[in-house]
Amino acid sequence: MKGVLSRIGIGSATVDTILPTDTVRAGDSVRAEVHVEGGTTDQEVDAVYFALETEYKSDEGSKDAIIDQWQLTEPFTIEAGEERRFETTIDVPRETPVTTRSTAVEIETGLDISMAVDPGDADYVEVEPTRRTQAVFDALASLGFSLHASSCAATAGSLFTTSTTFVQEFEFRPENGEFAGEVDEVEVVPVFGDDGLAVYVEVDRSAGLLSEVTDADERHTKLTVDAADPEAVEPRLAAAIRDLR
């Protein structure tokens, strides 16, 4: 009877991932410890697996997105009441969205158990931008802009050439400086590729950079960011905004 119950999740093994911090940076790695505790009966675990997940908007509504997924272990048996611990390194891809009020990212840990409900654990993490993306944000702050909103949306039919199914757009508004009273909003979309970071920039267009190509006008440009140096990015960004306003 215990074996039957464990197949529907009652008395089954459990898994818990312990992170040293709930804040990570896109493009960096973080150490983690995985605790697996046996249930009321022995169970065959095919694998301990991870998935890094978020959501994005599409024409069909909100969709779940797996940013990355990987397997931690080979098959093993977890005996009733047994405790096992595994150490691992979680690599956070550059493309991982920055967490904001509208964007959440979670690390899901699961046990792959045949013919049973897979036990799982979900940990929400705060994701900081890559250092190059942060340089863009810092440059915008120096120019008097502050972040107003952000969203993740599907790339299908958009301006971007990327292998990912979605990108994240950030909307900044000027509070002081040269562009206060001159532009309403600057939208930026970081896109990562083999050559590094490309940042698409647009000023004031209501449709936004995530609109379809058929709706796009010429009021956008693209900057390549080679290093995490806000002082190098700022004059180029300022020049682009002047040209686009």
mmCIF file of C-alpha atoms in Angstrom:
data_model
loop_
_atom_site.group_PDB
_atom_site.id
_atom_site.type_symbol
_atom_site.label_atom_id
_atom_site.label_comp_id
_atom_site.label_asym_id
_atom_site.label_seq_id
_atom_site.Cartn_x
_atom_site.Cartn_y
_atom_site.Cartn_z
ATOM 1 C CA MET A 1 0.000 0.000 0.000
ATOM 2 C CA LYS A 2 2.831 2.435 0.786
ATOM 3 C CA GLY A 3 4.229 1.882 -2.719
ATOM 4 C CA VAL A 4 0.846 2.664 -4.265
ATOM 5 C CA LEU A 5 0.457 5.828 -2.195
ATOM 6 C CA SER A 6 3.962 7.049 -3.075
ATOM 7 C CA ARG A 7 3.056 6.829 -6.774
ATOM 8 C CA ILE A 8 0.402 9.480 -6.250
ATOM 9 C CA GLY A 9 2.676 11.608 -4.092
ATOM 10 C CA ILE A 10 1.630 10.458 -0.620
ATOM 11 C CA GLY A 11 4.672 9.426 1.393
ATOM 12 C CA SER A 12 6.944 9.943 -1.614
ATOM 13 C CA ALA A 13 10.526 11.201 -1.537
ATOM 14 C CA THR A 14 10.985 14.967 -1.341
ATOM 15 C CA VAL A 15 13.581 17.362 -2.734
ATOM 16 C CA ASP A 16 14.739 20.777 -1.523
ATOM 17 C CA THR A 17 17.346 23.085 -3.058
ATOM 18 C CA ILE A 18 19.307 25.335 -0.728
ATOM 19 C CA LEU A 19 20.821 28.460 -2.292
ATOM 20 C CA PRO A 20 23.397 30.607 -0.481
ATOM 21 C CA THR A 21 21.531 33.709 -1.635
ATOM 22 C CA ASP A 22 18.253 34.514 -3.335
ATOM 23 C CA THR A 23 19.973 37.078 -5.572
ATOM 24 C CA VAL A 24 21.957 36.003 -8.634
ATOM 25 C CA ARG A 25 23.443 37.813 -11.618
ATOM 26 C CA ALA A 26 22.682 36.810 -15.188
ATOM 27 C CA GLY A 27 25.811 35.364 -16.745
ATOM 28 C CA ASP A 28 27.259 34.268 -13.390
ATOM 29 C CA SER A 29 27.147 30.992 -11.440
ATOM 30 C CA VAL A 30 25.892 30.123 -7.969
ATOM 31 C CA ARG A 31 26.600 27.116 -5.769
ATOM 32 C CA ALA A 32 23.649 25.115 -4.484
ATOM 33 C CA GLU A 33 23.005 22.112 -2.285
ATOM 34 C CA VAL A 34 20.190 19.677 -3.060
ATOM 35 C CA HIS A 35 18.604 17.668 -0.241
ATOM 36 C CA VAL A 36 16.705 14.500 -1.159
ATOM 37 C CA GLU A 37 14.785 12.744 1.609
ATOM 38 C CA GLY A 38 13.257 9.299 1.211
ATOM 39 C CA GLY A 39 9.588 8.742 1.883
ATOM 40 C CA THR A 40 7.818 5.760 3.401
ATOM 41 C CA THR A 41 9.113 3.284 0.823
ATOM 42 C CA ASP A 42 12.200 2.764 -1.345
ATOM 43 C CA GLN A 43 11.969 4.529 -4.709
ATOM 44 C CA GLU A 44 13.987 4.483 -7.909
ATOM 45 C CA VAL A 45 14.968 8.017 -8.930
ATOM 46 C CA ASP A 46 15.883 8.298 -12.604
ATOM 47 C CA ALA A 47 17.379 11.759 -12.143
ATOM 48 C CA VAL A 48 17.471 14.971 -10.158
ATOM 49 C CA TYR A 49 16.820 17.753 -12.652
ATOM 50 C CA PHE A 50 16.741 21.543 -12.708
ATOM 51 C CA ALA A 51 14.831 24.040 -14.818
ATOM 52 C CA LEU A 52 15.192 27.828 -14.842
ATOM 53 C CA GLU A 53 11.804 29.274 -15.743
ATOM 54 C CA THR A 54 9.942 32.527 -16.378
ATOM 55 C CA GLU A 55 6.912 33.805 -18.318
ATOM 56 C CA TYR A 56 6.526 35.984 -21.397
ATOM 57 C CA LYS A 57 3.674 37.519 -23.363
ATOM 58 C CA SER A 58 2.630 36.395 -26.822
ATOM 59 C CA ASP A 59 -0.350 36.893 -29.094
ATOM 60 C CA GLU A 60 -1.922 33.857 -27.415
ATOM 61 C CA GLY A 61 -1.427 35.226 -23.899
ATOM 62 C CA SER A 62 1.136 34.452 -21.205
ATOM 63 C CA LYS A 63 3.433 31.494 -21.815
ATOM 64 C CA ASP A 64 5.852 29.601 -19.603
ATOM 65 C CA ALA A 65 9.450 29.653 -20.785
ATOM 66 C CA ILE A 66 12.282 27.310 -19.849
ATOM 67 C CA ILE A 67 15.409 29.424 -19.969
ATOM 68 C CA ASP A 68 17.645 26.439 -19.301
ATOM 69 C CA GLN A 69 17.329 22.897 -17.986
ATOM 70 C CA TRP A 70 19.837 20.266 -16.968
ATOM 71 C CA GLN A 71 20.256 16.973 -15.122
ATOM 72 C CA LEU A 72 22.210 16.661 -11.891
ATOM 73 C CA THR A 73 22.410 12.906 -11.217
ATOM 74 C CA GLU A 74 22.350 9.482 -12.772
ATOM 75 C CA PRO A 75 19.679 7.002 -11.609
ATOM 76 C CA PHE A 76 19.825 5.985 -7.938
ATOM 77 C CA THR A 77 17.676 4.426 -5.232
ATOM 78 C CA ILE A 78 16.484 6.548 -2.335
ATOM 79 C CA GLU A 79 15.597 4.300 0.553
ATOM 80 C CA ALA A 80 12.749 4.941 2.962
ATOM 81 C CA GLY A 81 13.788 7.649 5.406
ATOM 82 C CA GLU A 82 17.231 8.069 3.790
ATOM 83 C CA GLU A 83 18.729 11.541 3.350
ATOM 84 C CA ARG A 84 21.070 12.417 0.503
ATOM 85 C CA ARG A 85 22.825 15.654 -0.334
ATOM 86 C CA PHE A 86 24.243 16.756 -3.667
ATOM 87 C CA GLU A 87 26.326 19.852 -4.399
ATOM 88 C CA THR A 88 26.124 21.549 -7.744
ATOM 89 C CA THR A 89 26.821 24.797 -9.593
ATOM 90 C CA ILE A 90 23.936 26.571 -11.286
ATOM 91 C CA ASP A 91 24.999 28.585 -14.329
ATOM 92 C CA VAL A 92 22.609 31.474 -14.892
ATOM 93 C CA PRO A 93 22.441 32.221 -18.655
ATOM 94 C CA ARG A 94 23.014 35.747 -19.919
ATOM 95 C CA GLU A 95 19.511 35.712 -21.405
ATOM 96 C CA THR A 96 17.856 35.255 -18.015
ATOM 97 C CA PRO A 97 15.395 38.144 -17.524
ATOM 98 C CA VAL A 98 16.066 40.760 -14.904
ATOM 99 C CA THR A 99 13.466 40.376 -12.166
ATOM 100 C CA THR A 100 11.122 43.333 -11.745
ATOM 101 C CA ARG A 101 7.616 43.835 -10.400
ATOM 102 C CA SER A 102 6.269 42.266 -13.601
ATOM 103 C CA THR A 103 8.943 39.633 -14.238
ATOM 104 C CA ALA A 104 9.661 36.641 -12.004
ATOM 105 C CA VAL A 105 12.252 33.877 -12.366
ATOM 106 C CA GLU A 106 12.301 30.581 -10.494
ATOM 107 C CA ILE A 107 14.576 27.569 -10.196
ATOM 108 C CA GLU A 108 12.580 24.360 -10.212
ATOM 109 C CA THR A 109 14.151 21.176 -8.849
ATOM 110 C CA GLY A 110 12.486 17.836 -9.484
ATOM 111 C CA LEU A 111 12.882 14.124 -8.939
ATOM 112 C CA ASP A 112 12.186 12.039 -12.033
ATOM 113 C CA ILE A 113 10.445 8.955 -10.644
ATOM 114 C CA SER A 114 8.892 6.525 -13.139
ATOM 115 C CA MET A 115 5.153 5.892 -12.818
ATOM 116 C CA ALA A 116 4.804 8.423 -10.022
ATOM 117 C CA VAL A 117 4.040 12.089 -9.461
ATOM 118 C CA ASP A 118 7.403 13.846 -9.663
ATOM 119 C CA PRO A 119 8.210 15.587 -6.346
ATOM 120 C CA GLY A 120 9.456 19.119 -6.870
ATOM 121 C CA ASP A 121 10.705 22.302 -5.268
ATOM 122 C CA ALA A 122 10.499 25.856 -6.641
ATOM 123 C CA ASP A 123 12.685 28.738 -5.491
ATOM 124 C CA TYR A 124 12.104 32.275 -6.734
ATOM 125 C CA VAL A 125 15.312 34.221 -7.261
ATOM 126 C CA GLU A 126 16.114 37.871 -7.814
ATOM 127 C CA VAL A 127 18.100 38.227 -11.041
ATOM 128 C CA GLU A 128 20.389 41.193 -11.566
ATOM 129 C CA PRO A 129 21.404 42.261 -15.095
ATOM 130 C CA THR A 130 24.659 41.159 -16.685
ATOM 131 C CA ARG A 131 27.513 43.578 -16.105
ATOM 132 C CA ARG A 132 27.257 44.924 -19.660
ATOM 133 C CA THR A 133 23.517 45.428 -19.348
ATOM 134 C CA GLN A 134 24.102 47.113 -15.992
ATOM 135 C CA ALA A 135 26.528 49.474 -17.727
ATOM 136 C CA VAL A 136 23.710 50.507 -20.077
ATOM 137 C CA PHE A 137 21.363 51.071 -17.134
ATOM 138 C CA ASP A 138 24.029 53.081 -15.294
ATOM 139 C CA ALA A 139 24.649 55.199 -18.395
ATOM 140 C CA LEU A 140 20.920 55.942 -18.686
ATOM 141 C CA ALA A 141 20.840 56.896 -14.995
ATOM 142 C CA SER A 142 23.726 59.323 -15.588
ATOM 143 C CA LEU A 143 21.698 60.854 -18.416
ATOM 144 C CA GLY A 144 18.799 61.457 -16.029
ATOM 145 C CA PHE A 145 16.619 58.431 -16.832
ATOM 146 C CA SER A 146 14.933 56.040 -14.393
ATOM 147 C CA LEU A 147 13.353 52.664 -15.068
ATOM 148 C CA HIS A 148 9.582 52.925 -15.495
ATOM 149 C CA ALA A 149 8.521 49.429 -16.626
ATOM 150 C CA SER A 150 9.711 46.213 -18.215
ATOM 151 C CA SER A 151 8.153 43.205 -19.894
ATOM 152 C CA CYS A 152 9.101 39.971 -21.622
ATOM 153 C CA ALA A 153 7.528 39.250 -25.001
ATOM 154 C CA ALA A 154 7.817 36.783 -27.860
ATOM 155 C CA THR A 155 10.383 37.523 -30.564
ATOM 156 C CA ALA A 156 8.341 36.073 -33.427
ATOM 157 C CA GLY A 157 7.825 38.772 -36.054
ATOM 158 C CA SER A 158 9.959 41.292 -34.179
ATOM 159 C CA LEU A 159 13.047 43.261 -35.123
ATOM 160 C CA PHE A 160 15.447 40.932 -33.344
ATOM 161 C CA THR A 161 17.677 38.148 -34.576
ATOM 162 C CA THR A 162 18.090 35.815 -31.623
ATOM 163 C CA SER A 163 17.832 32.124 -30.827
ATOM 164 C CA THR A 164 15.584 32.783 -27.812
ATOM 165 C CA THR A 165 11.804 32.753 -27.992
ATOM 166 C CA PHE A 166 11.444 36.010 -26.076
ATOM 167 C CA VAL A 167 13.311 39.190 -25.141
ATOM 168 C CA GLN A 168 12.942 41.672 -22.305
ATOM 169 C CA GLU A 169 12.138 45.321 -22.972
ATOM 170 C CA PHE A 170 12.930 48.101 -20.498
ATOM 171 C CA GLU A 171 11.186 51.473 -20.564
ATOM 172 C CA PHE A 172 13.043 54.456 -19.114
ATOM 173 C CA ARG A 173 11.700 57.956 -18.546
ATOM 174 C CA PRO A 174 13.790 61.133 -18.073
ATOM 175 C CA GLU A 175 13.550 62.806 -14.680
ATOM 176 C CA ASN A 176 16.320 65.363 -15.122
ATOM 177 C CA GLY A 177 19.204 66.223 -17.403
ATOM 178 C CA GLU A 178 19.396 67.048 -21.093
ATOM 179 C CA PHE A 179 16.424 64.956 -22.178
ATOM 180 C CA ALA A 180 13.913 65.956 -19.498
ATOM 181 C CA GLY A 181 11.053 67.655 -21.314
ATOM 182 C CA GLU A 182 12.539 66.628 -24.665
ATOM 183 C CA VAL A 183 11.594 62.926 -24.838
ATOM 184 C CA ASP A 184 8.847 61.005 -23.081
ATOM 185 C CA GLU A 185 10.428 57.586 -23.019
ATOM 186 C CA VAL A 186 13.425 55.543 -24.154
ATOM 187 C CA GLU A 187 12.991 51.823 -24.712
ATOM 188 C CA VAL A 188 15.949 49.440 -24.716
ATOM 189 C CA VAL A 189 16.106 45.719 -25.482
ATOM 190 C CA PRO A 190 19.337 43.803 -24.735
ATOM 191 C CA VAL A 191 19.970 40.914 -27.127
ATOM 192 C CA PHE A 192 22.854 38.518 -26.564
ATOM 193 C CA GLY A 193 24.729 36.845 -29.392
ATOM 194 C CA ASP A 194 28.088 35.364 -30.318
ATOM 195 C CA ASP A 195 29.529 38.858 -30.669
ATOM 196 C CA GLY A 196 28.416 39.951 -27.210
ATOM 197 C CA LEU A 197 25.632 42.346 -26.290
ATOM 198 C CA ALA A 198 23.560 44.312 -28.791
ATOM 199 C CA VAL A 199 21.202 46.933 -27.366
ATOM 200 C CA TYR A 200 18.254 48.083 -29.450
ATOM 201 C CA VAL A 201 17.219 51.645 -28.611
ATOM 202 C CA GLU A 202 14.061 53.508 -29.511
ATOM 203 C CA VAL A 203 12.621 56.870 -28.473
ATOM 204 C CA ASP A 204 8.971 57.793 -27.963
ATOM 205 C CA ARG A 205 7.264 55.445 -30.448
ATOM 206 C CA SER A 206 3.995 54.231 -28.962
ATOM 207 C CA ALA A 207 4.050 50.790 -30.619
ATOM 208 C CA GLY A 208 7.330 49.879 -28.953
ATOM 209 C CA LEU A 209 10.297 47.874 -30.083
ATOM 210 C CA LEU A 210 8.404 44.631 -29.533
ATOM 211 C CA SER A 211 5.856 45.468 -32.224
ATOM 212 C CA GLU A 212 5.751 43.539 -35.467
ATOM 213 C CA VAL A 213 8.187 44.401 -38.244
ATOM 214 C CA THR A 214 5.337 45.596 -40.451
ATOM 215 C CA ASP A 215 4.503 48.240 -37.840
ATOM 216 C CA ALA A 216 8.081 49.340 -37.214
ATOM 217 C CA ASP A 217 9.414 52.670 -38.425
ATOM 218 C CA GLU A 218 13.006 53.857 -38.682
ATOM 219 C CA ARG A 219 13.158 55.494 -35.262
ATOM 220 C CA HIS A 220 15.331 52.861 -33.692
ATOM 221 C CA THR A 221 19.020 51.993 -33.653
ATOM 222 C CA LYS A 222 21.345 49.313 -32.332
ATOM 223 C CA LEU A 223 24.439 49.709 -30.173
ATOM 224 C CA THR A 224 27.072 47.059 -29.516
ATOM 225 C CA VAL A 225 28.350 47.022 -25.944
ATOM 226 C CA ASP A 226 31.846 45.547 -25.763
ATOM 227 C CA ALA A 227 32.650 46.153 -22.106
ATOM 228 C CA ALA A 228 30.967 46.835 -18.767
ATOM 229 C CA ASP A 229 31.975 50.501 -18.806
ATOM 230 C CA PRO A 230 29.150 53.027 -18.260
ATOM 231 C CA GLU A 231 31.439 55.967 -19.081
ATOM 232 C CA ALA A 232 32.123 54.475 -22.523
ATOM 233 C CA VAL A 233 28.450 53.671 -23.153
ATOM 234 C CA GLU A 234 27.011 57.018 -22.019
ATOM 235 C CA PRO A 235 28.178 59.299 -24.890
ATOM 236 C CA ARG A 236 27.137 56.756 -27.528
ATOM 237 C CA LEU A 237 23.755 56.326 -25.903
ATOM 238 C CA ALA A 238 23.267 60.082 -25.616
ATOM 239 C CA ALA A 239 24.131 60.545 -29.290
ATOM 240 C CA ALA A 240 21.681 57.823 -30.289
ATOM 241 C CA ILE A 241 18.871 59.397 -28.283
ATOM 242 C CA ARG A 242 19.573 62.824 -29.828
ATOM 243 C CA ASP A 243 19.384 61.338 -33.318
ATOM 244 C CA LEU A 244 16.150 59.491 -32.596
ATOM 245 C CA ARG A 245 14.162 62.138 -30.758
#
